[in-house]
């Protein structure tokens, strides 16, 4: 029951109770007048949800400093675009069977309103991970389906594979997030009516889907990820919808604005910002966001747009903070574009993360210290008594960096060496692992526009789904 209905029910019960009372002299007590109706909350015509994959609080802080330093500031005083939003909440990210979550379970909570198991998409926790038949009867509602059913436009944007967990949560159900192409479904699970995620995308209704992951849609596209050698899902989708399939930024710009568009700009995830060449054919996340808003805003009923900065997460998994922070800066640039090119009276913009990472900002670096560099102590010395013009030293007499990880591929083995620095450096970590892991702490939710006032306090992650629906007036 929504808050407004609960309030009305309480008011009604209160009035009836007073009306039934009598005075000691036998007269009827005056009936209390009903309180004036609360003003109707403004509804959003459009909702844009930005998900920085893996963008925990420490990532936001480091990205703020990094972005500021790229502009010639000391960095700490810099403000990212979404940090000006007045409505902020902390979001609890755990999955039903995992204290520290993954993107499938967290994104499902956001797009279905139900928390579920780690590794599953659009399926309730009663299903068994990797067991196709067990999913029957546990299918969850998908926000993407409701958006189209109610006549709004739907857009999905990601710098990861468009079949990856976060974008897939908008349109797909799967007991295993790794079933991105049919060749990835184990032989024993095939033929049980479970469809791979790429197939679910092209069979779903959307107005715009832009990202990486081209290989999962073809039977003969290098990695051959479809069982049928002649598999060509974009061809089948274009034939069904009359939409445009595009592979480059130039083709995206030329695609008719009044038809659906499917853009697959790389075989797997899109190229890191750090590694992009001047002659790249891939659009940036800001380019994708601009194209999405330009195309979706013409729908008179409004739209829902999910934009994922997917490679923030991947930079962290590699233990390379510079890669993650460059992706976060581009993510912030895309958010700024959305702020500048939408009407705050009719568009709710929310910014959040699906989960965090075991990423730390530590030591006692001086104000303005290179966020990707070695720690240098403040003038006059730090809390640990360290002082001087050179880098701070550990108890073995070696310098260390501000940024680090609790685990990952940068783990120190034996005697700790002098760490790497710079945008392409791999930060040192503690526990040796092939891939750095997610963190389990809360993430932030920032909101601006109609319905933003619901983003307050400490909330469960599945409440984001409720906030979106309430903003649209679907309570």
Coordinates of C-alpha atoms in Angstrom, one line a residue:
X1 CA 0.0 0.0 0.0
X2 CA 1.4 3.4 -0.9
X3 CA 2.1 6.1 1.6
X4 CA -0.8 8.3 0.4
X5 CA -3.3 5.4 0.7
X6 CA -2.0 4.5 4.1
X7 CA -2.4 8.1 5.3
X8 CA -5.9 8.3 3.9
X9 CA -6.9 5.1 5.7
X10 CA -5.5 6.3 9.0
X11 CA -7.3 9.6 8.6
X12 CA -10.6 7.8 7.8
X13 CA -10.3 5.5 10.9
X14 CA -9.4 8.5 13.1
X15 CA -12.5 10.4 11.9
X16 CA -14.8 7.4 12.3
X17 CA -13.5 6.8 15.9
X18 CA -14.2 10.4 16.9
X19 CA -17.6 10.3 15.3
X20 CA -18.6 7.3 17.5
X21 CA -17.6 9.0 20.7
X22 CA -20.3 10.5 23.0
X23 CA -20.0 13.1 25.8
X24 CA -20.9 12.3 29.4
X25 CA -24.1 14.4 28.9
X26 CA -25.2 12.1 26.2
X27 CA -24.5 14.5 23.3
X28 CA -22.5 13.5 20.3
X29 CA -19.0 14.8 20.3
X30 CA -18.1 17.1 17.3
X31 CA -16.6 15.2 14.4
X32 CA -13.1 16.3 13.8
X33 CA -12.7 17.8 10.4
X34 CA -10.5 15.9 8.0
X35 CA -7.1 17.4 7.5
X36 CA -6.6 19.3 4.2
X37 CA -5.5 17.0 1.4
X38 CA -1.8 17.0 0.8
X39 CA -0.8 18.6 -2.5
X40 CA -0.4 16.1 -5.2
X41 CA 3.2 15.2 -5.9
X42 CA 4.5 16.0 -9.3
X43 CA 4.8 13.1 -11.7
X44 CA 7.8 12.5 -13.9
X45 CA 7.3 12.2 -17.6
X46 CA 10.7 10.7 -18.0
X47 CA 13.1 8.9 -15.7
X48 CA 16.8 8.4 -16.4
X49 CA 18.7 6.0 -14.1
X50 CA 22.5 6.2 -14.2
X51 CA 24.2 3.2 -12.8
X52 CA 28.0 3.5 -12.2
X53 CA 28.9 -0.2 -12.1
X54 CA 31.1 -0.7 -9.0
X55 CA 31.0 3.1 -8.2
X56 CA 31.1 2.9 -4.4
X57 CA 31.7 5.9 -2.1
X58 CA 35.5 5.6 -2.2
X59 CA 35.3 5.6 -6.0
X60 CA 33.2 8.7 -6.0
X61 CA 35.6 10.5 -3.7
X62 CA 38.7 9.4 -5.8
X63 CA 36.9 10.3 -9.0
X64 CA 36.0 13.8 -7.6
X65 CA 39.7 14.4 -6.8
X66 CA 40.9 12.9 -10.1
X67 CA 38.4 15.0 -12.2
X68 CA 39.4 18.1 -10.3
X69 CA 43.1 17.5 -10.7
X70 CA 42.6 17.0 -14.5
X71 CA 41.2 20.6 -14.4
X72 CA 44.3 21.9 -12.6
X73 CA 42.7 22.1 -9.2
X74 CA 44.0 20.4 -6.0
X75 CA 41.0 18.1 -6.5
X76 CA 39.4 17.8 -3.1
X77 CA 37.2 20.8 -3.5
X78 CA 35.8 19.7 -6.9
X79 CA 32.2 18.7 -7.2
X80 CA 30.9 16.0 -9.6
X81 CA 27.6 16.9 -11.4
X82 CA 25.4 14.6 -9.4
X83 CA 26.8 15.7 -6.1
X84 CA 24.7 18.9 -6.4
X85 CA 21.5 16.8 -6.1
X86 CA 19.7 17.6 -2.9
X87 CA 18.2 14.2 -2.4
X88 CA 20.6 11.5 -1.3
X89 CA 20.1 8.0 0.2
X90 CA 22.3 5.1 1.3
X91 CA 21.4 1.8 -0.4
X92 CA 21.9 -1.7 1.1
X93 CA 23.2 -3.9 -1.7
X94 CA 23.3 -7.5 -0.3
X95 CA 21.8 -10.4 -2.3
X96 CA 19.4 -12.9 -0.7
X97 CA 22.2 -15.4 -0.4
X98 CA 25.3 -13.2 -0.4
X99 CA 26.6 -10.5 2.0
X100 CA 28.7 -9.0 -0.8
X101 CA 26.7 -8.9 -4.0
X102 CA 27.1 -9.2 -7.8
X103 CA 25.6 -7.0 -10.5
X104 CA 22.9 -9.6 -11.5
X105 CA 21.3 -9.7 -8.1
X106 CA 21.6 -6.0 -7.5
X107 CA 20.4 -4.9 -10.9
X108 CA 17.5 -7.3 -10.6
X109 CA 16.5 -5.7 -7.3
X110 CA 16.5 -2.3 -9.1
X111 CA 14.5 -3.4 -12.1
X112 CA 12.1 -5.9 -10.5
X113 CA 11.6 -4.6 -7.0
X114 CA 12.7 -8.0 -5.5
X115 CA 16.1 -9.0 -4.1
X116 CA 17.4 -12.3 -5.4
X117 CA 20.4 -14.6 -5.5
X118 CA 23.8 -13.7 -6.7
X119 CA 24.2 -14.4 -10.4
X120 CA 20.5 -14.5 -11.4
X121 CA 18.6 -12.1 -13.6
X122 CA 14.8 -11.5 -13.3
X123 CA 14.3 -14.6 -11.3
X124 CA 13.1 -14.8 -7.6
X125 CA 15.3 -16.4 -5.0
X126 CA 13.3 -19.6 -5.1
X127 CA 15.0 -20.5 -8.4
X128 CA 18.2 -22.5 -8.4
X129 CA 21.2 -20.9 -10.0
X130 CA 22.0 -22.6 -13.3
X131 CA 18.9 -24.8 -13.3
X132 CA 16.7 -23.9 -16.1
X133 CA 13.6 -25.8 -15.0
X134 CA 13.7 -24.3 -11.5
X135 CA 13.0 -20.9 -12.8
X136 CA 9.4 -21.7 -13.8
X137 CA 7.0 -19.9 -11.5
X138 CA 9.8 -17.6 -10.1
X139 CA 9.8 -15.1 -13.0
X140 CA 9.9 -11.5 -11.6
X141 CA 8.2 -8.4 -13.2
X142 CA 10.6 -6.4 -15.3
X143 CA 10.5 -2.6 -15.4
X144 CA 11.4 -2.6 -19.1
X145 CA 8.3 -4.6 -19.9
X146 CA 6.1 -2.4 -17.8
X147 CA 7.5 0.7 -19.5
X148 CA 6.5 -0.5 -22.9
X149 CA 3.2 -1.9 -21.8
X150 CA 2.3 1.5 -20.5
X151 CA 3.2 3.1 -23.8
X152 CA 6.5 4.8 -22.9
X153 CA 9.7 4.7 -24.8
X154 CA 12.5 2.5 -23.5
X155 CA 16.3 3.0 -23.8
X156 CA 19.2 0.9 -22.6
X157 CA 22.8 2.2 -22.8
X158 CA 26.0 0.6 -21.5
X159 CA 29.7 0.6 -22.1
X160 CA 29.7 -3.1 -21.2
X161 CA 28.2 -5.9 -23.3
X162 CA 24.5 -5.1 -23.7
X163 CA 23.9 -8.7 -22.6
X164 CA 25.9 -8.1 -19.4
X165 CA 24.2 -8.3 -16.0
X166 CA 23.2 -4.6 -15.4
X167 CA 21.7 -3.8 -18.9
X168 CA 20.2 -7.3 -19.1
X169 CA 18.3 -6.7 -15.9
X170 CA 16.0 -4.3 -17.8
X171 CA 14.7 -6.9 -20.3
X172 CA 15.9 -10.5 -19.4
X173 CA 15.2 -13.4 -17.1
X174 CA 17.9 -16.0 -16.6
X175 CA 18.9 -18.4 -13.8
X176 CA 22.5 -17.7 -14.9
X177 CA 23.8 -14.3 -15.9
X178 CA 26.5 -16.0 -18.0
X179 CA 24.0 -17.4 -20.5
X180 CA 24.6 -14.4 -22.7
X181 CA 24.6 -16.4 -25.9
X182 CA 23.1 -19.9 -26.6
X183 CA 26.5 -21.5 -26.8
X184 CA 27.0 -20.5 -23.2
X185 CA 24.1 -22.6 -21.9
X186 CA 25.4 -26.0 -20.7
X187 CA 24.3 -28.9 -22.8
X188 CA 22.3 -30.4 -20.0
X189 CA 20.2 -27.2 -19.7
X190 CA 19.5 -26.8 -23.4
X191 CA 16.0 -27.6 -24.8
X192 CA 14.2 -26.6 -21.6
X193 CA 12.7 -23.4 -22.9
X194 CA 15.4 -21.2 -21.4
X195 CA 16.4 -18.5 -23.9
X196 CA 19.9 -16.9 -23.9
X197 CA 20.1 -13.2 -23.0
X198 CA 21.0 -12.0 -26.5
X199 CA 17.9 -13.7 -28.0
X200 CA 15.8 -12.2 -25.2
X201 CA 17.0 -8.7 -26.1
X202 CA 16.1 -9.0 -29.8
X203 CA 12.7 -10.6 -29.0
X204 CA 11.9 -7.8 -26.5
X205 CA 10.4 -4.4 -27.1
X206 CA 12.8 -1.5 -26.9
X207 CA 13.3 1.8 -28.7
X208 CA 17.0 2.0 -28.2
X209 CA 19.7 -0.4 -27.0
X210 CA 23.3 0.7 -27.3
X211 CA 26.5 -1.0 -26.0
X212 CA 29.1 -3.6 -26.7
X213 CA 28.8 -7.4 -27.0
X214 CA 28.4 -7.9 -30.7
X215 CA 29.8 -11.5 -30.7
X216 CA 26.9 -12.9 -28.7
X217 CA 24.5 -12.1 -31.6
X218 CA 26.2 -13.9 -34.5
X219 CA 27.1 -17.4 -35.4
X220 CA 30.2 -16.4 -37.4
X221 CA 31.6 -13.2 -36.0
X222 CA 35.0 -14.3 -34.9
X223 CA 34.2 -16.0 -31.6
X224 CA 31.1 -17.8 -32.9
X225 CA 28.9 -17.5 -29.9
X226 CA 25.7 -18.7 -31.5
X227 CA 25.2 -22.4 -32.2
X228 CA 23.7 -21.8 -35.7
X229 CA 26.6 -20.9 -38.0
X230 CA 24.3 -18.5 -39.9
X231 CA 22.9 -16.9 -36.7
X232 CA 22.3 -13.2 -37.2
X233 CA 20.1 -11.8 -34.4
X234 CA 20.4 -8.2 -35.5
X235 CA 19.2 -9.1 -39.0
X236 CA 16.2 -10.9 -37.5
X237 CA 15.4 -8.0 -35.1
X238 CA 15.6 -5.4 -38.0
X239 CA 13.2 -7.5 -40.1
X240 CA 10.7 -7.8 -37.2
X241 CA 10.8 -4.1 -36.1
X242 CA 12.0 -2.1 -39.1
X243 CA 14.7 -0.8 -36.9
X244 CA 18.3 0.1 -37.6
X245 CA 21.3 -2.0 -36.6
X246 CA 24.5 0.1 -36.3
X247 CA 28.1 -0.7 -35.5
X248 CA 29.8 2.7 -35.4
X249 CA 29.3 6.2 -34.1
X250 CA 28.8 7.4 -37.7
X251 CA 26.1 4.8 -38.4
X252 CA 24.3 5.7 -35.2
X253 CA 24.2 9.4 -36.1
X254 CA 22.8 8.5 -39.6
X255 CA 20.1 6.1 -38.3
X256 CA 16.5 7.3 -38.8
X257 CA 15.4 9.0 -35.6
X258 CA 11.8 7.7 -35.9
X259 CA 12.7 4.0 -35.8
X260 CA 14.2 1.7 -33.1
X261 CA 18.0 1.3 -33.1
X262 CA 20.2 -1.5 -31.9
X263 CA 23.9 -0.5 -31.6
X264 CA 26.6 -3.0 -31.0
X265 CA 29.9 -1.2 -31.2
X266 CA 32.5 -3.8 -30.2
X267 CA 32.7 -7.6 -30.0
X268 CA 32.8 -7.6 -26.2
X269 CA 32.9 -4.7 -23.8
X270 CA 33.6 -1.3 -25.3
X271 CA 37.1 0.1 -25.2
X272 CA 38.4 1.7 -21.9
X273 CA 38.7 5.5 -22.2
X274 CA 42.4 5.1 -21.3
X275 CA 43.0 2.8 -24.3
X276 CA 40.9 4.6 -27.0
X277 CA 42.7 5.7 -30.1
X278 CA 42.0 8.9 -32.0
X279 CA 40.5 7.0 -34.9
X280 CA 38.1 4.9 -32.9
X281 CA 34.7 4.2 -34.4
X282 CA 33.2 3.7 -30.9
X283 CA 31.0 6.4 -29.4
X284 CA 31.7 7.5 -25.9
X285 CA 29.2 7.1 -23.1
X286 CA 28.3 10.8 -23.4
X287 CA 27.7 10.3 -27.1
X288 CA 25.5 7.3 -26.4
X289 CA 23.6 9.3 -23.7
X290 CA 23.1 12.3 -26.1
X291 CA 21.8 10.0 -28.8
X292 CA 19.4 8.3 -26.5
X293 CA 17.9 11.5 -25.1
X294 CA 17.6 13.0 -28.5
X295 CA 15.7 9.9 -29.8
X296 CA 13.6 9.2 -26.8
X297 CA 12.4 12.7 -26.0
X298 CA 10.1 12.8 -29.0
X299 CA 7.8 10.2 -27.4
X300 CA 4.8 12.1 -26.1
X301 CA 4.2 9.6 -23.3
X302 CA 7.7 10.0 -22.0
X303 CA 10.5 7.4 -21.5
X304 CA 12.7 5.4 -19.2
X305 CA 16.4 5.4 -19.9
X306 CA 19.0 3.3 -18.1
X307 CA 22.6 4.4 -18.6
X308 CA 25.4 2.2 -17.2
X309 CA 29.0 3.2 -16.9
X310 CA 30.0 -0.5 -17.0
X311 CA 33.7 -0.3 -17.2
X312 CA 34.3 1.4 -13.9
X313 CA 33.7 -2.0 -12.5
X314 CA 36.2 -3.7 -14.8
X315 CA 39.0 -1.3 -14.1
X316 CA 38.6 -2.1 -10.4
X317 CA 38.5 -5.9 -11.0
X318 CA 41.8 -5.5 -12.8
X319 CA 43.2 -3.6 -9.8
X320 CA 43.8 -0.5 -12.0
X321 CA 42.3 2.5 -10.4
X322 CA 43.3 4.9 -13.1
X323 CA 41.2 2.9 -15.6
X324 CA 38.2 2.9 -13.2
X325 CA 38.5 6.7 -12.5
X326 CA 38.8 7.6 -16.2
X327 CA 35.5 5.7 -16.7
X328 CA 34.0 7.4 -13.8
X329 CA 34.9 10.8 -15.2
X330 CA 33.3 10.0 -18.5
X331 CA 30.3 8.7 -16.6
X332 CA 30.0 12.1 -14.8
X333 CA 30.3 13.8 -18.2
X334 CA 27.3 11.8 -19.5
X335 CA 25.3 12.8 -16.4
X336 CA 26.2 16.5 -16.9
X337 CA 24.9 16.1 -20.5
X338 CA 21.6 14.7 -19.2
X339 CA 21.3 17.5 -16.6
X340 CA 21.9 20.2 -19.3
X341 CA 19.5 18.6 -21.9
X342 CA 16.4 17.7 -19.9
X343 CA 13.7 19.6 -18.1
X344 CA 14.1 19.2 -14.3
X345 CA 10.4 19.8 -14.0
X346 CA 9.5 16.7 -15.9
X347 CA 12.6 14.4 -15.7
X348 CA 13.7 12.5 -12.7
X349 CA 17.5 11.8 -12.9
X350 CA 18.9 9.3 -10.4
X351 CA 22.6 8.2 -10.0
X352 CA 23.6 5.2 -8.1
X353 CA 25.9 2.1 -8.1
X354 CA 24.9 -1.5 -8.1
X355 CA 27.7 -2.3 -5.6
X356 CA 31.1 -1.2 -4.3
X357 CA 34.6 -2.5 -4.5
X358 CA 37.4 -3.2 -2.0
X359 CA 39.0 0.1 -3.0
X360 CA 40.7 2.3 -0.4
X361 CA 42.0 5.9 -0.1
X362 CA 44.6 5.8 2.7
X363 CA 47.8 7.1 4.2
X364 CA 48.1 10.8 5.1
X365 CA 48.6 12.5 1.7
X366 CA 48.9 16.3 1.6
X367 CA 46.1 18.4 0.1
X368 CA 46.3 18.2 -3.7
X369 CA 48.5 15.1 -3.7
X370 CA 48.3 13.2 -7.0
X371 CA 45.5 10.8 -6.4
X372 CA 47.2 8.2 -8.6
X373 CA 50.7 8.8 -7.1
X374 CA 52.7 8.2 -4.1
X375 CA 51.7 9.6 -0.7
X376 CA 53.5 12.8 0.2
X377 CA 52.9 14.1 3.8
X378 CA 51.2 17.4 4.6
X379 CA 53.4 20.4 5.4
X380 CA 54.4 20.1 9.0
X381 CA 53.8 16.3 9.0
X382 CA 50.9 13.9 9.0
X383 CA 49.1 12.0 11.8
X384 CA 51.8 9.4 11.7
X385 CA 54.5 12.1 12.3
X386 CA 55.9 11.7 8.8
X387 CA 57.3 15.0 7.3
X388 CA 59.6 16.2 4.6
X389 CA 59.5 16.8 0.9
X390 CA 59.8 13.2 -0.3
X391 CA 57.2 10.5 -0.3
X392 CA 56.0 9.0 2.9
X393 CA 57.7 5.7 3.8
X394 CA 56.4 2.5 5.4
X395 CA 58.1 0.7 8.2
X396 CA 60.4 -1.0 5.7
X397 CA 61.5 2.4 4.3
X398 CA 59.5 2.2 1.0
X399 CA 56.9 4.6 -0.5
X400 CA 53.3 3.7 -0.9
X401 CA 50.3 5.0 -2.9
X402 CA 47.1 6.7 -1.8
X403 CA 45.0 4.2 -3.6
X404 CA 45.0 0.5 -3.0
X405 CA 42.9 -2.7 -2.9
X406 CA 42.2 -5.2 -0.1
X407 CA 42.6 -8.0 -2.7
X408 CA 43.3 -8.5 -6.4
X409 CA 45.9 -9.2 -9.0
X410 CA 48.2 -6.5 -7.5
X411 CA 48.8 -8.5 -4.3
X412 CA 52.2 -8.1 -2.8
X413 CA 54.2 -11.4 -2.6
X414 CA 57.2 -11.5 -0.3
X415 CA 58.9 -8.2 0.3
X416 CA 56.8 -5.3 -0.9
X417 CA 58.4 -3.4 -3.8
X418 CA 58.0 0.2 -4.8
X419 CA 54.5 0.6 -6.3
X420 CA 53.6 1.7 -9.8
X421 CA 52.0 5.1 -10.3
X422 CA 50.0 6.8 -13.0
X423 CA 46.8 6.2 -14.9
X424 CA 47.8 2.7 -16.2
X425 CA 49.3 1.5 -12.9
X426 CA 48.1 -1.6 -11.1
X427 CA 47.7 -0.7 -7.4
X428 CA 49.1 -3.0 -4.7
X429 CA 46.7 -5.1 -2.8
X430 CA 46.7 -7.5 0.1
X431 CA 45.1 -10.8 -0.7
X432 CA 46.2 -12.4 -4.0
X433 CA 43.3 -13.0 -6.4
X434 CA 43.0 -13.1 -10.1
X435 CA 40.3 -10.5 -10.0
X436 CA 39.7 -7.9 -7.3
X437 CA 36.3 -8.4 -5.7
X438 CA 33.2 -6.3 -5.0
X439 CA 32.8 -4.6 -1.6
X440 CA 29.7 -5.1 0.6
X441 CA 29.2 -1.6 2.0
X442 CA 26.3 0.6 1.1
X443 CA 26.3 2.7 -2.0
X444 CA 24.8 6.1 -2.6
X445 CA 21.7 7.2 -4.5
X446 CA 21.5 10.8 -5.7
X447 CA 18.2 12.1 -7.2
X448 CA 16.9 15.3 -8.8
X449 CA 13.5 16.0 -10.3
X450 CA 9.9 14.8 -9.8
X451 CA 9.8 12.1 -7.1
X452 CA 13.4 12.7 -6.0
X453 CA 12.2 13.4 -2.5
X454 CA 11.7 9.6 -2.0
X455 CA 15.5 9.1 -2.1
X456 CA 16.2 9.6 1.6
X457 CA 17.6 7.7 4.5
X458 CA 19.0 4.2 4.4
X459 CA 17.0 2.0 2.0
X460 CA 17.0 -1.5 0.5
X461 CA 18.1 -1.6 -3.1
X462 CA 14.8 -2.9 -4.4
X463 CA 13.2 0.3 -3.2
X464 CA 14.7 2.1 -6.2
X465 CA 12.2 0.2 -8.3
X466 CA 9.4 1.6 -6.2
X467 CA 10.8 5.1 -6.4
X468 CA 10.8 4.9 -10.2
X469 CA 7.3 3.6 -10.4
X470 CA 6.0 6.1 -7.9
X471 CA 7.7 8.9 -9.9
X472 CA 5.8 7.8 -12.9
X473 CA 2.6 7.7 -10.9
X474 CA 2.2 3.9 -11.0
X475 CA 1.8 3.2 -7.3

